[in-house]
Amino acid sequence: MRIEEDVKLGFKDVLIRPKRSTLKSRSQVDLTRNFTFKNSGKVWTGIPLIASNMDTVGTFRMVRVLSSFHVLTAVHKYYSYTHWKNFVCSISETLLKYVVVSTGMSENDFIKLKKIFSLSSKLQYICIDVANGYTEQFVAFLKRVREYFSDKIICAGNVVTGEMVEELILSGADIVKVGIGSGSVCTTRVKTAIGYPQLSAIIECSDAAHGLGGQIISDGGCIVSGDIAKAFGGGSDFVMLGGMLAGHDECEGQIIEENHKQYMIFYGMSSKSAMDRYIGGVARYKAAEGKSVKLLFRGTVDKTIRDILGGLRSTCTYVGASSLKELTKRTTFIKVTEQENQVFN
Ligand code: 5GP
């Protein structure tokens, strides 16, 4: 039996040290990034935040709002081909660069993926998403998708360790999705004991990816915009958000009313609620690895995304980074035992 002695860090364990800065205003900070991807050779410019491909967050309505901020939406895999067809016909082609098409790894998923991509050559992102990105079957599926979609940007995950990031990049992924057990409605760590504190996963996996010319997405665990800044500061190229974008108008969650207040139901994609909805319940050999929560309804996502982008610009000014790209280089984390002052919470 082996124990790794160095303590792995989550967002709650650090803060970022301020640095001298020549920036005069937050408006001078550019959050746009330009990437040229390793395997597809594709170029993409935008703000590297992604709405998670959960069925209540990665919706077509979310695309319409977030694309106006140049932010990506990973559209969930439960829309039918007909839904996709209607959507692609109804949206300006230029906005399709902010759309990520999610897929599982069954034969039917592959067939549907090919049909969706035949709708428009402007669709360019594929996200092959599984809870456990460590299986041989997953790597084989990734290779197959890369062979067929040689010029599309492929994201694949989830994993949390450098050696698997390398394997996925060498098997055709442009971007590796990093995070196991960190999500807001995830119960994997309690059910299975598997997981990796998100900040350390980012630091280790981005190092592995960048060494090969690949990129990573930090997926899960951001609760406030400061966490997003820590994810970018730690080396993440993209950050995926579920809970922070849940509970809005653009989400397709069930709304309930209690004591004159409106709530929206938000659940994990491996929760009983999701399995009941999509695969007819939890199979006898499985346990649910997600939970269902009730969020205070928050109105349109427009305000939330502005708040997040404002927070990120402010982080950049505190460390003297004139662009998001510089944030990693200018980040020094300090380990802490306190975060915000909670006296009035
Ligand atoms: P959040 O931003 O809410 O903290 O995390 C979102 C991420 O949690 C998703 O993008 C996905 O990777 C992960 N996730 C979503 N649903 C589940 C679930 O039911 N179980 C687990 N283990 N992870 C989930």
Tab-separated table of C-alpha atoms and ligand atoms in Angstrom:
chain	number	residue	atom	x	y	z
A	1	MET	CA	0.000	0.000	0.000
A	2	ARG	CA	1.268	3.450	-0.938
A	3	ILE	CA	0.438	6.853	0.502
A	4	GLU	CA	1.374	10.084	-1.245
A	5	GLU	CA	2.394	12.392	1.584
A	6	ASP	CA	2.110	15.841	-0.017
A	7	VAL	CA	-1.242	17.426	0.724
A	8	LYS	CA	-3.327	18.200	-2.368
A	9	LEU	CA	-5.106	21.557	-2.492
A	10	GLY	CA	-8.622	22.712	-3.244
A	11	PHE	CA	-9.777	26.268	-3.995
A	12	LYS	CA	-10.593	26.816	-0.326
A	13	ASP	CA	-6.967	26.225	0.686
A	14	VAL	CA	-5.424	29.188	-1.122
A	15	LEU	CA	-5.685	32.866	-1.967
A	16	ILE	CA	-3.772	34.798	-4.622
A	17	ARG	CA	-1.116	37.274	-3.526
A	18	PRO	CA	-1.608	40.812	-4.958
A	19	LYS	CA	1.212	42.258	-7.052
A	20	ARG	CA	2.293	45.720	-8.218
A	21	SER	CA	0.351	46.722	-11.264
A	22	THR	CA	0.441	49.398	-13.946
A	23	LEU	CA	-3.194	48.851	-14.925
A	24	LYS	CA	-5.426	51.852	-14.357
A	25	SER	CA	-8.827	50.212	-14.721
A	26	ARG	CA	-10.521	46.842	-14.937
A	27	SER	CA	-11.774	47.857	-18.351
A	28	GLN	CA	-8.200	47.481	-19.614
A	29	VAL	CA	-8.227	43.744	-18.916
A	30	ASP	CA	-8.784	41.471	-21.895
A	31	LEU	CA	-10.421	38.160	-20.968
A	32	THR	CA	-10.321	36.862	-24.535
A	33	ARG	CA	-7.951	34.034	-25.340
A	34	ASN	CA	-6.694	32.764	-28.695
A	35	PHE	CA	-5.923	29.096	-28.961
A	36	THR	CA	-4.476	26.993	-31.754
A	37	PHE	CA	-5.294	23.414	-30.892
A	38	LYS	CA	-2.758	20.635	-31.114
A	39	ASN	CA	-4.582	17.830	-32.856
A	40	SER	CA	-7.248	19.607	-34.905
A	41	GLY	CA	-5.050	22.582	-35.794
A	42	LYS	CA	-8.171	24.738	-35.306
A	43	VAL	CA	-7.958	28.291	-34.053
A	44	TRP	CA	-10.531	29.650	-31.579
A	45	THR	CA	-10.933	33.074	-29.983
A	46	GLY	CA	-13.300	33.761	-27.094
A	47	ILE	CA	-13.667	33.905	-23.323
A	48	PRO	CA	-12.725	30.429	-22.098
A	49	LEU	CA	-15.642	29.771	-19.762
A	50	ILE	CA	-18.032	26.907	-20.540
A	51	ALA	CA	-21.534	26.202	-19.268
A	52	SER	CA	-21.537	22.557	-18.195
A	53	ASN	CA	-23.221	19.920	-20.322
A	54	MET	CA	-25.711	19.121	-17.560
A	55	ASP	CA	-29.252	18.911	-18.883
A	56	THR	CA	-30.489	21.932	-16.931
A	57	VAL	CA	-27.451	24.126	-17.688
A	58	GLY	CA	-26.124	23.218	-21.145
A	59	THR	CA	-29.286	24.300	-22.957
A	60	PHE	CA	-29.934	25.963	-26.306
A	61	ARG	CA	-31.339	28.969	-24.452
A	62	MET	CA	-28.071	29.222	-22.525
A	63	VAL	CA	-26.153	29.298	-25.844
A	64	ARG	CA	-28.169	32.294	-27.010
A	65	VAL	CA	-27.163	34.391	-23.980
A	66	LEU	CA	-23.621	33.178	-23.332
A	67	SER	CA	-22.560	33.407	-26.986
A	68	SER	CA	-23.275	37.141	-26.841
A	69	PHE	CA	-20.522	37.294	-24.186
A	70	HIS	CA	-18.251	35.083	-26.379
A	71	VAL	CA	-18.577	32.339	-23.762
A	72	LEU	CA	-19.040	28.655	-24.656
A	73	THR	CA	-21.947	26.363	-23.806
A	74	ALA	CA	-21.471	22.594	-23.756
A	75	VAL	CA	-24.887	21.541	-24.954
A	76	HIS	CA	-26.113	18.403	-23.188
A	77	LYS	CA	-26.441	15.113	-25.026
A	78	TYR	CA	-30.163	14.570	-24.472
A	79	TYR	CA	-31.476	16.819	-27.246
A	80	SER	CA	-32.658	14.816	-30.246
A	81	TYR	CA	-31.353	15.312	-33.770
A	82	THR	CA	-34.599	17.151	-34.589
A	83	HIS	CA	-34.030	19.544	-31.682
A	84	TRP	CA	-30.524	20.179	-33.027
A	85	LYS	CA	-31.800	20.735	-36.538
A	86	ASN	CA	-34.302	23.347	-35.368
A	87	PHE	CA	-31.686	25.034	-33.226
A	88	VAL	CA	-29.005	25.207	-35.922
A	89	CYS	CA	-31.557	26.627	-38.383
A	90	SER	CA	-32.625	29.286	-35.890
A	91	ILE	CA	-29.276	30.726	-34.814
A	92	SER	CA	-26.751	32.891	-36.630
A	93	GLU	CA	-23.906	30.728	-37.998
A	94	THR	CA	-21.295	32.975	-36.398
A	95	LEU	CA	-22.571	31.993	-32.945
A	96	LEU	CA	-22.000	28.279	-33.575
A	97	LYS	CA	-18.346	28.779	-32.647
A	98	TYR	CA	-19.539	29.047	-29.033
A	99	VAL	CA	-21.357	25.714	-29.127
A	100	VAL	CA	-19.856	22.480	-27.822
A	101	VAL	CA	-21.668	19.284	-28.820
A	102	SER	CA	-21.573	16.726	-26.009
A	103	THR	CA	-21.628	13.017	-26.589
A	104	GLY	CA	-21.449	9.770	-24.692
A	105	MET	CA	-19.589	6.814	-26.176
A	106	SER	CA	-22.227	4.381	-27.398
A	107	GLU	CA	-22.716	3.443	-31.061
A	108	ASN	CA	-25.917	5.488	-31.132
A	109	ASP	CA	-24.089	8.490	-29.685
A	110	PHE	CA	-21.549	8.274	-32.517
A	111	ILE	CA	-24.241	8.051	-35.188
A	112	LYS	CA	-26.068	11.036	-33.699
A	113	LEU	CA	-22.842	13.031	-33.480
A	114	LYS	CA	-22.197	12.531	-37.199
A	115	LYS	CA	-25.726	13.650	-38.028
A	116	ILE	CA	-25.468	16.765	-35.839
A	117	PHE	CA	-22.177	17.784	-37.445
A	118	SER	CA	-23.654	17.358	-40.902
A	119	LEU	CA	-26.033	20.243	-40.045
A	120	SER	CA	-23.344	22.933	-40.240
A	121	SER	CA	-19.616	23.138	-40.952
A	122	LYS	CA	-19.504	25.988	-38.408
A	123	LEU	CA	-19.963	23.574	-35.517
A	124	GLN	CA	-16.451	22.895	-34.305
A	125	TYR	CA	-16.375	21.598	-30.713
A	126	ILE	CA	-17.034	18.022	-29.559
A	127	CYS	CA	-17.020	17.033	-25.882
A	128	ILE	CA	-16.737	13.330	-25.162
A	129	ASP	CA	-17.910	13.204	-21.620
A	130	VAL	CA	-17.796	10.262	-19.231
A	131	ALA	CA	-17.616	10.115	-15.447
A	132	ASN	CA	-14.500	7.934	-15.594
A	133	GLY	CA	-12.027	8.809	-18.332
A	134	TYR	CA	-9.591	6.072	-17.344
A	135	THR	CA	-11.022	3.148	-19.307
A	136	GLU	CA	-9.502	1.565	-22.433
A	137	GLN	CA	-12.910	1.688	-24.046
A	138	PHE	CA	-12.984	5.484	-23.625
A	139	VAL	CA	-9.540	5.908	-25.181
A	140	ALA	CA	-10.573	3.686	-28.109
A	141	PHE	CA	-13.733	5.770	-28.638
A	142	LEU	CA	-11.712	9.006	-28.547
A	143	LYS	CA	-9.364	7.642	-31.244
A	144	ARG	CA	-12.350	6.720	-33.378
A	145	VAL	CA	-13.904	10.183	-33.022
A	146	ARG	CA	-10.559	11.822	-33.843
A	147	GLU	CA	-10.166	9.668	-36.952
A	148	TYR	CA	-13.601	10.655	-38.248
A	149	PHE	CA	-13.571	14.324	-37.140
A	150	SER	CA	-9.942	15.124	-37.954
A	151	ASP	CA	-10.445	18.902	-38.001
A	152	LYS	CA	-12.841	19.359	-35.054
A	153	ILE	CA	-11.798	20.515	-31.597
A	154	ILE	CA	-12.186	17.513	-29.307
A	155	CYS	CA	-12.478	17.790	-25.522
A	156	ALA	CA	-12.369	14.539	-23.581
A	157	GLY	CA	-12.611	13.594	-19.921
A	158	ASN	CA	-12.883	13.454	-17.008
A	159	VAL	CA	-9.532	12.594	-15.497
A	160	VAL	CA	-7.411	14.139	-12.727
A	161	THR	CA	-3.852	12.910	-13.234
A	162	GLY	CA	-1.057	13.923	-15.570
A	163	GLU	CA	-0.342	10.533	-17.115
A	164	MET	CA	-3.946	10.139	-18.250
A	165	VAL	CA	-4.025	13.699	-19.591
A	166	GLU	CA	-1.023	12.760	-21.728
A	167	GLU	CA	-2.643	9.574	-22.945
A	168	LEU	CA	-5.818	11.410	-23.986
A	169	ILE	CA	-3.880	14.120	-25.838
A	170	LEU	CA	-1.773	11.510	-27.602
A	171	SER	CA	-5.010	9.709	-28.527
A	172	GLY	CA	-6.468	12.757	-30.242
A	173	ALA	CA	-7.918	15.129	-27.617
A	174	ASP	CA	-7.157	18.832	-28.051
A	175	ILE	CA	-8.445	19.635	-24.579
A	176	VAL	CA	-8.716	17.349	-21.561
A	177	LYS	CA	-11.503	17.854	-19.056
A	178	VAL	CA	-10.194	17.650	-15.493
A	179	GLY	CA	-12.185	16.991	-12.333
A	180	ILE	CA	-13.500	13.989	-10.473
A	181	GLY	CA	-15.675	14.396	-7.430
A	182	SER	CA	-15.495	18.175	-7.155
A	183	GLY	CA	-18.921	19.077	-8.569
A	184	SER	CA	-21.615	20.829	-6.543
A	185	VAL	CA	-24.156	18.020	-6.974
A	186	CYS	CA	-21.664	15.190	-7.163
A	187	THR	CA	-21.434	12.463	-4.522
A	188	THR	CA	-18.646	10.401	-6.101
A	189	ARG	CA	-16.210	11.058	-3.269
A	190	VAL	CA	-18.654	9.824	-0.650
A	191	LYS	CA	-19.877	6.865	-2.646
A	192	THR	CA	-16.550	5.668	-4.028
A	193	ALA	CA	-13.727	7.441	-2.152
A	194	ILE	CA	-12.328	8.463	-5.551
A	195	GLY	CA	-11.349	12.084	-6.142
A	196	TYR	CA	-8.629	14.709	-6.285
A	197	PRO	CA	-8.751	18.232	-4.829
A	198	GLN	CA	-9.451	20.449	-7.821
A	199	LEU	CA	-6.645	23.008	-7.591
A	200	SER	CA	-3.914	20.365	-7.402
A	201	ALA	CA	-5.572	18.461	-10.239
A	202	ILE	CA	-5.445	21.659	-12.332
A	203	ILE	CA	-1.809	22.414	-11.504
A	204	GLU	CA	-0.633	18.867	-12.253
A	205	CYS	CA	-2.831	18.246	-15.298
A	206	SER	CA	-2.173	21.614	-16.966
A	207	ASP	CA	1.537	20.998	-16.611
A	208	ALA	CA	1.159	17.626	-18.320
A	209	ALA	CA	-1.099	19.018	-21.074
A	210	HIS	CA	0.985	22.102	-21.825
A	211	GLY	CA	4.108	19.950	-22.069
A	212	LEU	CA	2.489	18.253	-25.064
A	213	GLY	CA	0.917	21.395	-26.551
A	214	GLY	CA	-2.572	20.498	-25.279
A	215	GLN	CA	-5.054	22.351	-23.085
A	216	ILE	CA	-7.262	21.553	-20.107
A	217	ILE	CA	-10.714	22.463	-18.830
A	218	SER	CA	-11.156	22.647	-15.085
A	219	ASP	CA	-14.567	21.071	-14.529
A	220	GLY	CA	-16.387	21.335	-11.222
A	221	GLY	CA	-15.919	22.895	-7.827
A	222	CYS	CA	-16.160	26.614	-8.579
A	223	ILE	CA	-18.550	28.201	-6.101
A	224	VAL	CA	-17.656	31.894	-6.505
A	225	SER	CA	-15.852	33.896	-9.181
A	226	GLY	CA	-12.708	33.873	-7.028
A	227	ASP	CA	-12.560	30.087	-7.561
A	228	ILE	CA	-12.629	30.615	-11.321
A	229	ALA	CA	-9.707	33.031	-10.967
A	230	LYS	CA	-7.841	30.413	-8.914
A	231	ALA	CA	-8.516	27.790	-11.620
A	232	PHE	CA	-7.078	30.061	-14.327
A	233	GLY	CA	-4.261	31.128	-12.001
A	234	GLY	CA	-3.396	27.461	-11.443
A	235	GLY	CA	-2.977	26.911	-15.185
A	236	SER	CA	-6.378	25.942	-16.485
A	237	ASP	CA	-7.075	27.088	-20.037
A	238	PHE	CA	-10.874	26.785	-19.772
A	239	VAL	CA	-13.225	26.618	-16.780
A	240	MET	CA	-16.528	24.735	-16.852
A	241	LEU	CA	-19.395	25.814	-14.592
A	242	GLY	CA	-22.482	23.894	-13.506
A	243	GLY	CA	-23.894	25.130	-10.203
A	244	MET	CA	-22.806	28.747	-10.707
A	245	LEU	CA	-24.976	28.943	-13.836
A	246	ALA	CA	-27.841	26.797	-12.536
A	247	GLY	CA	-31.197	28.134	-11.326
A	248	HIS	CA	-31.586	30.737	-14.089
A	249	ASP	CA	-34.230	31.510	-16.651
A	250	GLU	CA	-32.171	29.891	-19.419
A	251	CYS	CA	-31.918	26.589	-17.527
A	252	GLU	CA	-34.499	23.960	-18.324
A	253	GLY	CA	-35.068	22.902	-14.718
A	254	GLN	CA	-38.360	22.342	-12.986
A	255	ILE	CA	-39.592	25.410	-11.108
A	256	ILE	CA	-41.420	24.992	-7.818
A	257	GLU	CA	-42.995	27.540	-5.525
A	258	GLU	CA	-42.771	27.418	-1.728
A	259	ASN	CA	-43.744	30.159	0.728
A	260	HIS	CA	-44.144	32.642	-2.140
A	261	LYS	CA	-40.602	31.992	-3.314
A	262	GLN	CA	-39.603	30.342	-6.587
A	263	TYR	CA	-37.005	27.582	-6.666
A	264	MET	CA	-35.461	25.558	-9.476
A	265	ILE	CA	-34.502	21.914	-9.158
A	266	PHE	CA	-30.867	21.176	-10.061
A	267	TYR	CA	-29.514	17.637	-10.084
A	268	GLY	CA	-26.328	15.746	-10.914
A	269	MET	CA	-26.216	13.829	-14.174
A	270	SER	CA	-25.484	10.627	-12.242
A	271	SER	CA	-28.209	11.275	-9.668
A	272	LYS	CA	-31.306	9.163	-9.273
A	273	SER	CA	-33.368	12.042	-10.724
A	274	ALA	CA	-31.306	12.048	-13.949
A	275	MET	CA	-31.295	8.264	-14.240
A	276	ASP	CA	-35.042	8.103	-13.661
A	277	ARG	CA	-35.522	10.667	-16.396
A	278	TYR	CA	-33.210	9.270	-19.065
A	279	ILE	CA	-32.528	5.605	-18.500
A	280	GLY	CA	-35.579	4.424	-16.607
A	281	GLY	CA	-34.063	4.375	-13.107
A	282	VAL	CA	-30.884	3.329	-11.332
A	283	ALA	CA	-29.685	-0.042	-12.634
A	284	ARG	CA	-29.473	-2.830	-10.010
A	285	TYR	CA	-25.671	-2.979	-10.160
A	286	LYS	CA	-25.201	0.804	-9.822
A	287	ALA	CA	-25.406	3.480	-7.112
A	288	ALA	CA	-26.348	7.075	-7.873
A	289	GLU	CA	-23.320	9.395	-7.686
A	290	GLY	CA	-25.144	12.681	-7.716
A	291	LYS	CA	-27.772	14.528	-5.743
A	292	SER	CA	-30.716	16.804	-6.343
A	293	VAL	CA	-30.975	20.261	-4.777
A	294	LYS	CA	-33.443	23.127	-4.755
A	295	LEU	CA	-31.976	26.518	-5.733
A	296	LEU	CA	-33.546	29.903	-5.244
A	297	PHE	CA	-34.592	30.986	-8.746
A	298	ARG	CA	-32.138	33.638	-9.937
A	299	GLY	CA	-33.705	35.201	-13.058
A	300	THR	CA	-31.658	35.714	-16.191
A	301	VAL	CA	-28.072	34.458	-16.432
A	302	ASP	CA	-26.995	37.747	-17.999
A	303	LYS	CA	-26.424	39.385	-14.616
A	304	THR	CA	-24.567	36.378	-13.195
A	305	ILE	CA	-22.180	36.154	-16.133
A	306	ARG	CA	-21.426	39.887	-15.952
A	307	ASP	CA	-20.650	39.475	-12.268
A	308	ILE	CA	-18.298	36.554	-12.995
A	309	LEU	CA	-16.476	38.420	-15.774
A	310	GLY	CA	-16.210	41.532	-13.589
A	311	GLY	CA	-14.710	39.452	-10.785
A	312	LEU	CA	-12.137	37.944	-13.150
A	313	ARG	CA	-11.133	41.339	-14.530
A	314	SER	CA	-10.645	42.521	-10.979
A	315	THR	CA	-8.388	39.557	-10.136
A	316	CYS	CA	-6.288	40.430	-13.174
A	317	THR	CA	-5.870	44.049	-12.046
A	318	TYR	CA	-4.873	42.936	-8.526
A	319	VAL	CA	-1.951	40.930	-9.953
A	320	GLY	CA	-1.116	43.281	-12.836
A	321	ALA	CA	-2.263	40.975	-15.642
A	322	SER	CA	-3.544	42.929	-18.628
A	323	SER	CA	-4.984	39.769	-20.140
A	324	LEU	CA	-6.326	36.460	-18.881
A	325	LYS	CA	-3.412	34.692	-20.539
A	326	GLU	CA	-1.002	36.495	-18.188
A	327	LEU	CA	-2.929	35.508	-15.059
A	328	THR	CA	-1.188	32.150	-14.599
A	329	LYS	CA	2.272	33.686	-14.887
A	330	ARG	CA	1.393	36.393	-12.393
A	331	THR	CA	-0.281	34.085	-9.855
A	332	THR	CA	1.415	33.227	-6.584
A	333	PHE	CA	-0.833	31.174	-4.349
A	334	ILE	CA	-0.585	31.503	-0.612
A	335	LYS	CA	-1.824	28.621	1.507
A	336	VAL	CA	-4.411	29.836	3.989
A	337	THR	CA	-6.683	28.593	6.727
A	338	GLU	CA	-9.309	31.293	6.207
A	339	GLN	CA	-11.279	32.672	3.268
A	340	GLU	CA	-13.944	35.354	3.585
A	341	ASN	CA	-15.093	37.021	6.780
A	342	GLN	CA	-18.330	35.251	7.659
A	343	VAL	CA	-19.507	37.411	10.535
A	344	PHE	CA	-22.706	38.533	8.806
A	345	ASN	CA	-23.486	35.259	6.988
B	1	5GP	P1	-20.132	22.415	-10.488
B	1	5GP	O1	-19.696	23.551	-11.386
B	1	5GP	O2	-21.601	22.367	-10.316
B	1	5GP	O3	-19.384	22.379	-9.204
B	1	5GP	O4	-19.699	21.081	-11.252
B	1	5GP	C1	-20.203	20.749	-12.510
B	1	5GP	C2	-19.627	19.424	-12.943
B	1	5GP	O5	-20.003	18.372	-12.034
B	1	5GP	C3	-20.158	18.919	-14.270
B	1	5GP	O6	-19.633	19.599	-15.374
B	1	5GP	C4	-19.804	17.443	-14.213
B	1	5GP	O7	-18.481	17.192	-14.574
B	1	5GP	C5	-19.950	17.124	-12.726
B	1	5GP	N1	-21.214	16.416	-12.448
B	1	5GP	C6	-22.462	16.745	-12.846
B	1	5GP	N2	-23.374	15.880	-12.381
B	1	5GP	C7	-22.697	14.963	-11.675
B	1	5GP	C8	-23.082	13.792	-10.955
B	1	5GP	O8	-24.248	13.434	-10.838
B	1	5GP	N3	-22.069	13.085	-10.398
B	1	5GP	C9	-20.760	13.460	-10.513
B	1	5GP	N4	-19.838	12.687	-9.959
B	1	5GP	N5	-20.374	14.576	-11.145
B	1	5GP	C10	-21.321	15.303	-11.725
